[in-house]
Coordinates of C-alpha atoms and ligand atoms in Angstrom, one line a residue:
X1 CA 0.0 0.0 0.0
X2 CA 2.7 2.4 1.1
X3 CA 4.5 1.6 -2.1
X4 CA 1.5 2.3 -4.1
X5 CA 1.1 5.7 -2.5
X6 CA 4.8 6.7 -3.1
X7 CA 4.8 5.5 -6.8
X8 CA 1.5 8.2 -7.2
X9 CA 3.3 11.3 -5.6
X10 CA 6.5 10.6 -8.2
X11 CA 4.2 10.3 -10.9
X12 CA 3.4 14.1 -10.6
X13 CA 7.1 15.0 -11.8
X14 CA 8.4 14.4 -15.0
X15 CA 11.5 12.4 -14.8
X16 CA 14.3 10.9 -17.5
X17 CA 14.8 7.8 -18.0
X18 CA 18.1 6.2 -20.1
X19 CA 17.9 2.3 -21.0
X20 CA 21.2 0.5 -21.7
X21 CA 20.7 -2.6 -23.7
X22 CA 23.0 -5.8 -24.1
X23 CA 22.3 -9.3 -25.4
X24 CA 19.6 -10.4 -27.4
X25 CA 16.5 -9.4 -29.0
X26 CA 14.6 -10.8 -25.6
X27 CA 16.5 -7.8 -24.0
X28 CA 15.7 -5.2 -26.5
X29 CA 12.0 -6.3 -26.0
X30 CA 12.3 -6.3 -22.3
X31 CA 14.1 -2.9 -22.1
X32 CA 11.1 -1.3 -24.1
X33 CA 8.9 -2.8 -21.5
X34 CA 10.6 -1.4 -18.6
X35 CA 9.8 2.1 -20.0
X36 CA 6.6 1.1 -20.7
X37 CA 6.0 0.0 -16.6
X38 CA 7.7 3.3 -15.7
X39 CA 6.2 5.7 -18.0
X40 CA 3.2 6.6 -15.6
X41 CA 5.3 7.4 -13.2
X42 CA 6.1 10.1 -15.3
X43 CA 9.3 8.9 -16.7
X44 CA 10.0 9.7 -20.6
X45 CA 13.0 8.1 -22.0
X46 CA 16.5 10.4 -22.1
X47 CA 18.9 10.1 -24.9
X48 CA 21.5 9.8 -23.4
X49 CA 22.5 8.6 -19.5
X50 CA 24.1 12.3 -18.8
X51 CA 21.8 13.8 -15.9
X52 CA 19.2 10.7 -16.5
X53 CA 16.9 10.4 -12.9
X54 CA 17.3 6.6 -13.6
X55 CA 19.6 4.3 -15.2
X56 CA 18.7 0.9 -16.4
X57 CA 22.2 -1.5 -17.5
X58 CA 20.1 -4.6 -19.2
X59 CA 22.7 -7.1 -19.0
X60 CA 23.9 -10.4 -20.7
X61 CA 25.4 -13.0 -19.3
X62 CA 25.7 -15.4 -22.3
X63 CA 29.7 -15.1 -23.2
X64 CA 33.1 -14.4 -21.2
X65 CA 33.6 -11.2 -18.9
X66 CA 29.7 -10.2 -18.7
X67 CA 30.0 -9.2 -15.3
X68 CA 33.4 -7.1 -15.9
X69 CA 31.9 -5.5 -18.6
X70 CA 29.1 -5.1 -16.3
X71 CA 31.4 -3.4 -13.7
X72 CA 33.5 -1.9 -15.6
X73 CA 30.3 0.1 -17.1
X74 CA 28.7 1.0 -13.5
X75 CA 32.2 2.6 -12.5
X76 CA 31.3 5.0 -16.0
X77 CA 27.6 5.3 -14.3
X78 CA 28.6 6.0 -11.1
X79 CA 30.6 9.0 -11.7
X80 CA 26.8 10.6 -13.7
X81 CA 25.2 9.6 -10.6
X82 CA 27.6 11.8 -8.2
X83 CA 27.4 14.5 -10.8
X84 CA 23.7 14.4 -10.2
X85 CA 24.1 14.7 -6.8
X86 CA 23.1 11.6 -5.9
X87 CA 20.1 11.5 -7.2
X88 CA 20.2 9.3 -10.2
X89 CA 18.5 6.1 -9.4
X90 CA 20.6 3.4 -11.1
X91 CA 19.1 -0.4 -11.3
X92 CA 20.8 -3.2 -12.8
X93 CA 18.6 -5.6 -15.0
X94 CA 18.6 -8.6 -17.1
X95 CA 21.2 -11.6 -17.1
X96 CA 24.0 -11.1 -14.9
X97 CA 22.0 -9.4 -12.4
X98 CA 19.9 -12.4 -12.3
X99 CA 23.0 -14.8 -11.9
X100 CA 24.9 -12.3 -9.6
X101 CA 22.7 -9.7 -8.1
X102 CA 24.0 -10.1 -4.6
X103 CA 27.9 -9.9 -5.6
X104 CA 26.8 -6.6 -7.5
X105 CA 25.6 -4.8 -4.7
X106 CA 28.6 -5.8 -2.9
X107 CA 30.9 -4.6 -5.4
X108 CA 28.8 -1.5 -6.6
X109 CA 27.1 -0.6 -3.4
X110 CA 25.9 2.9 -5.3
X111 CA 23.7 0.4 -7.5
X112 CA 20.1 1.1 -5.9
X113 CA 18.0 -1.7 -7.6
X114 CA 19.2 -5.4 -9.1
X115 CA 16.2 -7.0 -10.8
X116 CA 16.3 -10.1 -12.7
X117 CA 14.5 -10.6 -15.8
X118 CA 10.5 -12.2 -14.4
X119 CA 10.3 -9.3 -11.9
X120 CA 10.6 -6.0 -14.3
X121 CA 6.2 -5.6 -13.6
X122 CA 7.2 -4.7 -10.1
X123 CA 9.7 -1.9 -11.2
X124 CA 7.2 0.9 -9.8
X125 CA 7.2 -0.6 -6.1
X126 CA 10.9 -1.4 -6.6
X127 CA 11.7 2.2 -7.3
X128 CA 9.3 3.5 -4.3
X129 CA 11.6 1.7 -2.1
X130 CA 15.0 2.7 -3.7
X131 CA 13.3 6.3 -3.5
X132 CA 13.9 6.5 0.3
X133 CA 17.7 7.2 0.8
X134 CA 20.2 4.3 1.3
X135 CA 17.6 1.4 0.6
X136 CA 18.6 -1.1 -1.8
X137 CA 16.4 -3.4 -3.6
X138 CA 17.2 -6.7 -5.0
X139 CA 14.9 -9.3 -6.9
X140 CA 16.2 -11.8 -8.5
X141 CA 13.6 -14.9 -7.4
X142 CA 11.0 -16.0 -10.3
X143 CA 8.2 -15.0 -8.8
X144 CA 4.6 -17.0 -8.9
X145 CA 2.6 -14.3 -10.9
X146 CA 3.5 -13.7 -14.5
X147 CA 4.8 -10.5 -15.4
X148 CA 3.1 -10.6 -19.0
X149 CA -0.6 -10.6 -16.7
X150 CA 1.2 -7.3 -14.9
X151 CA 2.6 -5.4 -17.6
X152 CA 0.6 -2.4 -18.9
X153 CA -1.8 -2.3 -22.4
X154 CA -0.6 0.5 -23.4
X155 CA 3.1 0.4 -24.9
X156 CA 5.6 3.2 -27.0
X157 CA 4.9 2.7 -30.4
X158 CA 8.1 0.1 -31.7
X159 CA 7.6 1.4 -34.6
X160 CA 7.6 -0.2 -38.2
X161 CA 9.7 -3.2 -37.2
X162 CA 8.5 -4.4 -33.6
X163 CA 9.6 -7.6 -31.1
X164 CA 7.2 -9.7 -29.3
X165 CA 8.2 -12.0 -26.8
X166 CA 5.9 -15.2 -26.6
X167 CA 7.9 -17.7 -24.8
X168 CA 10.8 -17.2 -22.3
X169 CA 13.0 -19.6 -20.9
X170 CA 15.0 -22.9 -21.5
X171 CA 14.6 -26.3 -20.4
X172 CA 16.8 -27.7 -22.8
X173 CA 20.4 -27.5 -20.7
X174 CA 23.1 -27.6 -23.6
X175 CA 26.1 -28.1 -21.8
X176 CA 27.6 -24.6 -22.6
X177 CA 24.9 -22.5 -21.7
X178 CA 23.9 -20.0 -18.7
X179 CA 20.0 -19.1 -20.1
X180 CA 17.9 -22.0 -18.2
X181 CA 19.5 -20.7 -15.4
X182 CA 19.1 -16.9 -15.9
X183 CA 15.9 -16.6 -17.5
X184 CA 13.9 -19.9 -15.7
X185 CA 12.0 -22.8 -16.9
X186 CA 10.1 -22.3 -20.5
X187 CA 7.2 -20.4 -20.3
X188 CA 4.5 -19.4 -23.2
X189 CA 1.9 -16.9 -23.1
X190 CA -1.4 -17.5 -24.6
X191 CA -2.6 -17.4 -28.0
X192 CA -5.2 -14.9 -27.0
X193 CA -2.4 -12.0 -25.3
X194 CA 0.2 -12.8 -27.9
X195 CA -2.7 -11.7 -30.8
X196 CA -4.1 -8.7 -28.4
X197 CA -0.7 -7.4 -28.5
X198 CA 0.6 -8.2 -32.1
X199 CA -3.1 -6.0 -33.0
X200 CA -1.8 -3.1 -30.8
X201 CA 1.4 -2.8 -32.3
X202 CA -0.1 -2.8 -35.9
X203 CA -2.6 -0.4 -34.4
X204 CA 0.5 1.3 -34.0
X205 CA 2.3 1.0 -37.3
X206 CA 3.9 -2.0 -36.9
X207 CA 4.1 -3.5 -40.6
X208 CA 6.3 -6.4 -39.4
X209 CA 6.7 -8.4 -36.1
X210 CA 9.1 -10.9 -35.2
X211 CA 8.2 -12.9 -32.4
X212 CA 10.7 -13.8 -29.8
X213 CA 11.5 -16.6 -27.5
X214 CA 14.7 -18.5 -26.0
X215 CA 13.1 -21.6 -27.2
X216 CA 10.3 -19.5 -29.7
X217 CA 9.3 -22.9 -31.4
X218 CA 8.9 -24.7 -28.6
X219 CA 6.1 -22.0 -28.2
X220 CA 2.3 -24.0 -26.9
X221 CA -0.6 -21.8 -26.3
X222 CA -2.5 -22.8 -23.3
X223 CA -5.4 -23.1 -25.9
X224 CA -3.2 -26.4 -27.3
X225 CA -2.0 -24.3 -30.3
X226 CA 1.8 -24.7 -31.7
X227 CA 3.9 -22.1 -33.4
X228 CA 2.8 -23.1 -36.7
X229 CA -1.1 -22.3 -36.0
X230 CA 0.1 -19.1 -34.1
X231 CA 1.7 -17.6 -37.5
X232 CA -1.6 -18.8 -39.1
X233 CA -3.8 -17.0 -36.8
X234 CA -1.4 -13.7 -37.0
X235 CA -1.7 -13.9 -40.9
X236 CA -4.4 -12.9 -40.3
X237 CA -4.4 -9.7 -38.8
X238 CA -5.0 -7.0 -41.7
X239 CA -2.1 -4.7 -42.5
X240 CA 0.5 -7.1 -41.3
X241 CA 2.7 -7.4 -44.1
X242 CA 5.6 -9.5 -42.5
X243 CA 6.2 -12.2 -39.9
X244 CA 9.4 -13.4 -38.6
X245 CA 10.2 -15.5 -35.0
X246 CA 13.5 -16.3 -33.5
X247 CA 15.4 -18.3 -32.0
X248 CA 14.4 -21.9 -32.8
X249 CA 16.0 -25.2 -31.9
X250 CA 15.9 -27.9 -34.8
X251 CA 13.8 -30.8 -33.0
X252 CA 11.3 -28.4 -32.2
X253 CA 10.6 -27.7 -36.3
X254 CA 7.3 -30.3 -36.3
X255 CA 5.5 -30.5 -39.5
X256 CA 3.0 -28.0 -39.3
X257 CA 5.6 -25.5 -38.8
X258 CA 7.3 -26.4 -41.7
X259 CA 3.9 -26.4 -43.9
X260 CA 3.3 -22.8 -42.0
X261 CA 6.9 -21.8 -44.2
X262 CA 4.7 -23.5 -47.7
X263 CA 1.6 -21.7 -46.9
X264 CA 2.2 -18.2 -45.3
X265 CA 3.3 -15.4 -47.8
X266 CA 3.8 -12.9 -44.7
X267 CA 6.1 -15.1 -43.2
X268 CA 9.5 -14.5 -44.3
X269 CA 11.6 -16.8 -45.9
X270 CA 14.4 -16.6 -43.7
X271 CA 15.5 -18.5 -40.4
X272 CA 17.3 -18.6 -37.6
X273 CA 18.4 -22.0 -36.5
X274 CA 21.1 -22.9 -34.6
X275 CA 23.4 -25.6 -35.0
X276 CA 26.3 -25.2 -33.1
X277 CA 28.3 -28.0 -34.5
X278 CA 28.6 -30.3 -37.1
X279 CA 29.9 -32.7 -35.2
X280 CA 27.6 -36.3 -34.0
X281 CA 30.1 -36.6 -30.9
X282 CA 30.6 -32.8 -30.4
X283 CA 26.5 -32.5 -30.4
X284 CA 25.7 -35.4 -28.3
X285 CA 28.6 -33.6 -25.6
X286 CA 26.3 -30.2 -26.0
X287 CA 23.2 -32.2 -25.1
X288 CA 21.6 -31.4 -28.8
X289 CA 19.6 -34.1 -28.8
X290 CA 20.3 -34.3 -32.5
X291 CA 22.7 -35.7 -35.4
X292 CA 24.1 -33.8 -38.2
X293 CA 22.1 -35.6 -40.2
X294 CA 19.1 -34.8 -37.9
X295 CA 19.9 -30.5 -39.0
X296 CA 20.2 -31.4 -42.4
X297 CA 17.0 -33.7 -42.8
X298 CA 15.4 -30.4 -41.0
X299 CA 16.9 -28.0 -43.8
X300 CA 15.8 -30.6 -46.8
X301 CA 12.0 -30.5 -45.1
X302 CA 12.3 -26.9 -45.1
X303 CA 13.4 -26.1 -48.5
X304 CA 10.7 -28.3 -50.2
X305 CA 8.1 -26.2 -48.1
X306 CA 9.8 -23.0 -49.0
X307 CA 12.4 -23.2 -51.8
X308 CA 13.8 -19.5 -51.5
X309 CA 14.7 -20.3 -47.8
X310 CA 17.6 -18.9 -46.6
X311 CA 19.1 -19.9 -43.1
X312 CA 21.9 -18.8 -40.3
X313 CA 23.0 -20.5 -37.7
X314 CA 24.9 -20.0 -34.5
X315 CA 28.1 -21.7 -34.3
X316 CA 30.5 -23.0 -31.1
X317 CA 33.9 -23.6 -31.9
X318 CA 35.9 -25.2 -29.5
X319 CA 33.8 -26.8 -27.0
X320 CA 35.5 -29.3 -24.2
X321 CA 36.4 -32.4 -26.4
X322 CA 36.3 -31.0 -29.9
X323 CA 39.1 -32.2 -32.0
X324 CA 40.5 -31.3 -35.6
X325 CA 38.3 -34.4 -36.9
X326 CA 35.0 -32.4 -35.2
X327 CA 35.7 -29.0 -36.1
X328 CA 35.9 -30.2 -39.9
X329 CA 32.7 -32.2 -39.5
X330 CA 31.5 -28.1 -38.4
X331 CA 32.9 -27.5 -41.6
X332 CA 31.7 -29.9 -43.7
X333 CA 28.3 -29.1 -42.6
X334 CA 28.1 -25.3 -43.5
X335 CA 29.4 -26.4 -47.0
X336 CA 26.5 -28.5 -47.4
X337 CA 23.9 -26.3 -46.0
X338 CA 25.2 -23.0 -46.9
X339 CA 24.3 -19.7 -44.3
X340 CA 24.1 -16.2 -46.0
X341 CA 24.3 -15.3 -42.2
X342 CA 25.6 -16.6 -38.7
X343 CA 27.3 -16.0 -35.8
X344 CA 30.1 -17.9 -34.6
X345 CA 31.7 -17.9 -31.4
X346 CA 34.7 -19.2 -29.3
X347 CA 33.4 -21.6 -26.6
X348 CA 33.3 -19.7 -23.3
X349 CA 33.2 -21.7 -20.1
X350 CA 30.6 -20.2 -18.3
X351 CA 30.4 -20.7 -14.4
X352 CA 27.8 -23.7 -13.2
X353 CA 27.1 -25.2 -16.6
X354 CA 28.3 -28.7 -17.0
X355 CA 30.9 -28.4 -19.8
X356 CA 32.6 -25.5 -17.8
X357 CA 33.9 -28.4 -15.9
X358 CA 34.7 -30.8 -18.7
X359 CA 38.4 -32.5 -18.1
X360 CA 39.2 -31.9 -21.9
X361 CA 39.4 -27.9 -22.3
X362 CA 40.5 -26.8 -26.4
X363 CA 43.7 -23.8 -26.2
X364 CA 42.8 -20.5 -26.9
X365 CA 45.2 -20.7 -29.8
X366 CA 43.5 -23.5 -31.5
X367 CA 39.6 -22.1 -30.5
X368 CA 41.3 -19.1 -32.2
X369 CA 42.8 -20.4 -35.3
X370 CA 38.9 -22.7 -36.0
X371 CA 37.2 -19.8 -35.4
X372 CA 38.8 -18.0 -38.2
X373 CA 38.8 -21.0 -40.6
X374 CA 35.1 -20.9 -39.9
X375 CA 34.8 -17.3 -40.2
X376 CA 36.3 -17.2 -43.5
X377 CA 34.2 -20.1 -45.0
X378 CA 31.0 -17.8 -43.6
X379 CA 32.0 -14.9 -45.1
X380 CA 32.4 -16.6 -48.5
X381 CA 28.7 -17.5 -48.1
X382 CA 27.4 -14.5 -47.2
X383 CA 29.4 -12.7 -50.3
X384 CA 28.3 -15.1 -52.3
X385 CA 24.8 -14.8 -51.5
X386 CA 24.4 -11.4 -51.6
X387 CA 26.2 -11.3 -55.4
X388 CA 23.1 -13.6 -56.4
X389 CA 20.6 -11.5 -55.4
X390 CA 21.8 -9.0 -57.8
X391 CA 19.9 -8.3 -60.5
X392 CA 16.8 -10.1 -58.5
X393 CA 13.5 -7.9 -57.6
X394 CA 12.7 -8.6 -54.0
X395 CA 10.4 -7.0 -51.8
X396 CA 12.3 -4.2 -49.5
X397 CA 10.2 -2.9 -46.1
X398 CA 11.5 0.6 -45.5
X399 CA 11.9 1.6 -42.4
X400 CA 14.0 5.1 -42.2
X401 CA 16.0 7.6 -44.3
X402 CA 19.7 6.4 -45.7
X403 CA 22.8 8.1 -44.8
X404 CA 23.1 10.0 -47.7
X405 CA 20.4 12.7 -49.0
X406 CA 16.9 11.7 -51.0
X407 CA 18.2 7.9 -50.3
X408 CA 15.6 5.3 -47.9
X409 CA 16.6 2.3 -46.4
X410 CA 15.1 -0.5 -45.4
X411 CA 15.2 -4.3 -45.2
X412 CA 15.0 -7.6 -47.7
X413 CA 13.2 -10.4 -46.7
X414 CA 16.4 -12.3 -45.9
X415 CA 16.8 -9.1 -43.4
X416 CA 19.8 -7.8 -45.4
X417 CA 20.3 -3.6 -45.4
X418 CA 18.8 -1.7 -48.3
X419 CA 18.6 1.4 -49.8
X420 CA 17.7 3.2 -52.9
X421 CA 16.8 6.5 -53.9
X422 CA 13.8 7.4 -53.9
X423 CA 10.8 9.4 -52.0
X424 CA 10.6 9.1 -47.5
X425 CA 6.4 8.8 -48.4
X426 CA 7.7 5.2 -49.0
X427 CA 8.9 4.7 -45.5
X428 CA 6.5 2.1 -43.8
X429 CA 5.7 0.5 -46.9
X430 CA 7.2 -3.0 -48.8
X431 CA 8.2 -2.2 -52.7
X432 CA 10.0 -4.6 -55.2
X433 CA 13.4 -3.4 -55.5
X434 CA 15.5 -4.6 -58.1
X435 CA 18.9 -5.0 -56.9
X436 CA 21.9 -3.2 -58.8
X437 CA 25.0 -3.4 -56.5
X438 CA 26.0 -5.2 -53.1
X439 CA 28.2 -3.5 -50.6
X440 CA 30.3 -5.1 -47.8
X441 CA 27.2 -5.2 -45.4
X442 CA 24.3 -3.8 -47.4
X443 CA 22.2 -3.9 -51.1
X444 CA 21.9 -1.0 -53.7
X445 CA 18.6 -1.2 -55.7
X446 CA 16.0 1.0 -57.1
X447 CA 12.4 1.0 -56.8
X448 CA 10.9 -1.2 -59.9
X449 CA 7.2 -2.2 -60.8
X450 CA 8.9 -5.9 -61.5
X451 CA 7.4 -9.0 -60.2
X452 CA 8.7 -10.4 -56.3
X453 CA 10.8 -13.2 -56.1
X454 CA 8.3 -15.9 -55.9
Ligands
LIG16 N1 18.3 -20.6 -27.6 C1 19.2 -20.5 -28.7 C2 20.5 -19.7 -28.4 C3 20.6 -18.8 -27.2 S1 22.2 -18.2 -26.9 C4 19.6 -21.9 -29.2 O1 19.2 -22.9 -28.7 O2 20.4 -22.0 -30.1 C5 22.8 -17.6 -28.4 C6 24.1 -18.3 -28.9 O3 25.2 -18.0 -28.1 C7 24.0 -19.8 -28.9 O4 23.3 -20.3 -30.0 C8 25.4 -20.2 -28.9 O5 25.9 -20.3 -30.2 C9 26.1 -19.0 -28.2 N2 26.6 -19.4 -26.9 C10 25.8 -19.7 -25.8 N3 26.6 -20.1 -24.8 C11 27.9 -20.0 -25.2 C12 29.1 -20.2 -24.6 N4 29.2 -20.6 -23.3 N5 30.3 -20.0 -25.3 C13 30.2 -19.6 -26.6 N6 29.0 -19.4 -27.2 C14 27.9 -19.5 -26.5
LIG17 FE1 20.9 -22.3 -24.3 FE2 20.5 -24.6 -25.4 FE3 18.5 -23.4 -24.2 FE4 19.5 -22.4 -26.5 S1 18.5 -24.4 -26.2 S2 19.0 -21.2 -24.7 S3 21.6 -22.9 -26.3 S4 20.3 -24.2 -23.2
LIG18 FE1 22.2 -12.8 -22.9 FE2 20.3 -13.4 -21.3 FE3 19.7 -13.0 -23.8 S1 22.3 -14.2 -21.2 S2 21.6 -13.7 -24.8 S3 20.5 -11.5 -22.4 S4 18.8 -14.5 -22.5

């Protein structure tokens, strides 16, 4: 009650708030819904974290030095926060303050609030209570209620791309990695909210929404729907020109999934799907749960639903136990496939996840010189692909000016950067743009009244 009555008296100032984001698209989403909860306490966001009243560091946890890049950024954050005085509420969110929110208020005691990523609905209590000088607040449990039944209707418009966050969470415990532990056990929200919301953000000008997840296949609707009839259902919803959803794990592509890739124009021919290795022995030591042969069987499905499919993939090199024979197998595998796009990382032990422990440990040299190889071999691809869409008409959904003068820019279905000349009244709509030149990390095109790639 006394927290309710504090939050209404701050509400009556108008106060600046600055959002730092790290880590993945779950984090963008959930940083855009901490502004949301805070905004009617009369906080509008600040450009910049100069004089801001409050400070949020979203954080990752997901690779090597997360928490000294963590602390390393609060000592930067600290020194705004004398220069205001004091008065500067600064709160820690996300990842690392979930897996080490009591060692940060220890080592940054001028950080006022640590809040993990399930408790962000209760930011308005949490910064009552930091309000009153010297308390601290920390909460890092997963707490019963859901924050998604918490979180207010009414959001900042996204804009002409938005996320959506359906799912959180991991059951699946690869050997390598921190998320079941930071972000819980999966979760999915219903059907029913996950349409409410994808209406208000076409509503407000949304023209594309990617939906988001740790696990965002393993998505089920407590109505007994799958991902596949989701996307059906959100076909649906008139002006939506563009669906996307990400990240997936490749024995949670079922059927009608795969059919939802044959039969739904709006969803984009382009996924995001993990593999990390190419490697039988190397997989079965990640806990996969899959072959090689498993991905590829996955990718063959996929491409007779959709035949312009284009994929990426996240890659490990170097996890405990991976030999010269493995990493080639890694190889092998993105010859066969082929990724326009992926990311590949160095493995990273990460404190309390089983293969951190692992008595076989691959040199830094050698995670060094396979991530290169690999590196290489990717770039090739993603040249390579982006030469054969010249000449190509593909629709482009523009979503801001370009960085020169009279030129827009916006994005192909395979999410690559374009831009063309041409009038800003086109900004928030898809045109076919015929592609003339490619660019180390973007397309040149010009508007044309061609035909789409089918
Ligand atoms: N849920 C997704 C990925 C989440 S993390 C999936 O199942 O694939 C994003 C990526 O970070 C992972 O795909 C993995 O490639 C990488 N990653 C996770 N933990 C890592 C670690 N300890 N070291 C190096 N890379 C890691
Ligand atoms: Fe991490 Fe594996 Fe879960 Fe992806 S599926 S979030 S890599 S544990
Ligand atoms: Fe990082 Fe947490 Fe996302 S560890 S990748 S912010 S789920």
């Amino acid at each position: 009650m006394e927290a309710g009555r504090e939050a209404a008296t701050i509400a009556t100032a108008r106060k600046r708030l600055h959002v730092i984001t790290w880590g993945c698209q779950m984090n963008v989403y959930d940083s855009g819904r901490m502004a949301d909860v805070l905004a009617p306490l009369g906080y509008a966001p600040a450009a910049v974290p100069e004089g801001a009243d409050m400070v949020i560091l979203n954080t990752c946890h997901i690779r090597d030095k997360a928490a000294e890049k963590v602390f390393s950024e609060l000592g930067r954050l600290r020194r705004m926060k004398e220069a205001t005085g004091g008065r500067m509420i600064l709160a820690v969110a996300g990842c690392v303050a979930q897996a080490e929110g009591a060692e940060i208020l220890a080592r940054a005691p001028y950080v006022d609030i640590v809040l993990g990523p399930q408790t962000y609905h209760r930011l308005p209590e949490m910064v009552a209570r930091a309000s009153r000088a010297g308390n601290k607040v920390i909460e890092t449990d997963f707490p019963a209620e859901d924050k998604f039944d918490h979180l207010p209707d009414a959001a900042a418009p996204q804009g002409i791309t938005a996320f959506l966050t359906i799912q959180e969470g991991c059951d699946k415990f690869c050997s390598f990695c921190v998320v079941p532990y930071t972000r819980g056990a999966e979760q999915s929200r219903s059907a029913a909210t996950v349409i409410a919301e994808a209406r208000r953000l076409v509503a407000q000008g949304a023209v594309e929404i990617s939906l988001l997840g740790q696990n965002v296949n393993a998505w089920h609707g407590t109505e007994g729907w799958g991902l596949g009839r989701l996307l059906r259902a959100m076909a649906e919803i008139p002006g939506l020109k563009r669906l996307r959803y990400t990240t997936s794990h490749p024995r949670d592509m079922d059927d009608d999934l795969i059919a939802a890739h044959r039969d739904l124009p709006t969803l984009m021919p382009f996924l995001h799907l993990p593999v990390q290795s190419g490697s039988d022995r190397i997989l079965f030591a990640m806990n996969r749960k899959h072959t090689a042969d498993e991905y590829r069987a996955v990718v063959r499905k996929l491409r007779d639903a959709r035949p312009d499919l284009a994929l990426s993939s996240d890659f490990i090199v170097g996890h405990p136990g991976e030999t010269e024979q493995d990493f080639e197998a890694t190889m092998q595998l993105v010859r066969d496939v082929t990724f326009p796009m992926a990311y590949s990382f160095k493995y990273s032990p990460r404190p309390g996840t089983p293969a951190a422990g692992a008595p076989i440990q691959v040199p830094e040299a050698e995670k060094d010189r396979r991530l290169q190889a690999l590196q290489a071999l990717l770039r090739e691809q993603q040249a390579a692909f982006s030469a054969s869409c010249v000449g190509l008409t593909m629709p482009v959904l523009f979503t801001g000016t370009g960085r020169h003068l009279g030129q827009i820019a916006g994005r192909s279905p395979y999410l690559q950067p374009v831009h063309v000349t041409g009038p800003a009244e086109l900004i928030g709509t898809e045109q076919p743009v015929t592609i003339t030149a490619t660019h180390p990390n973007s397309l040149a095109g010009t508007v044309s009244q061609e035909r789409r790639r089918a």
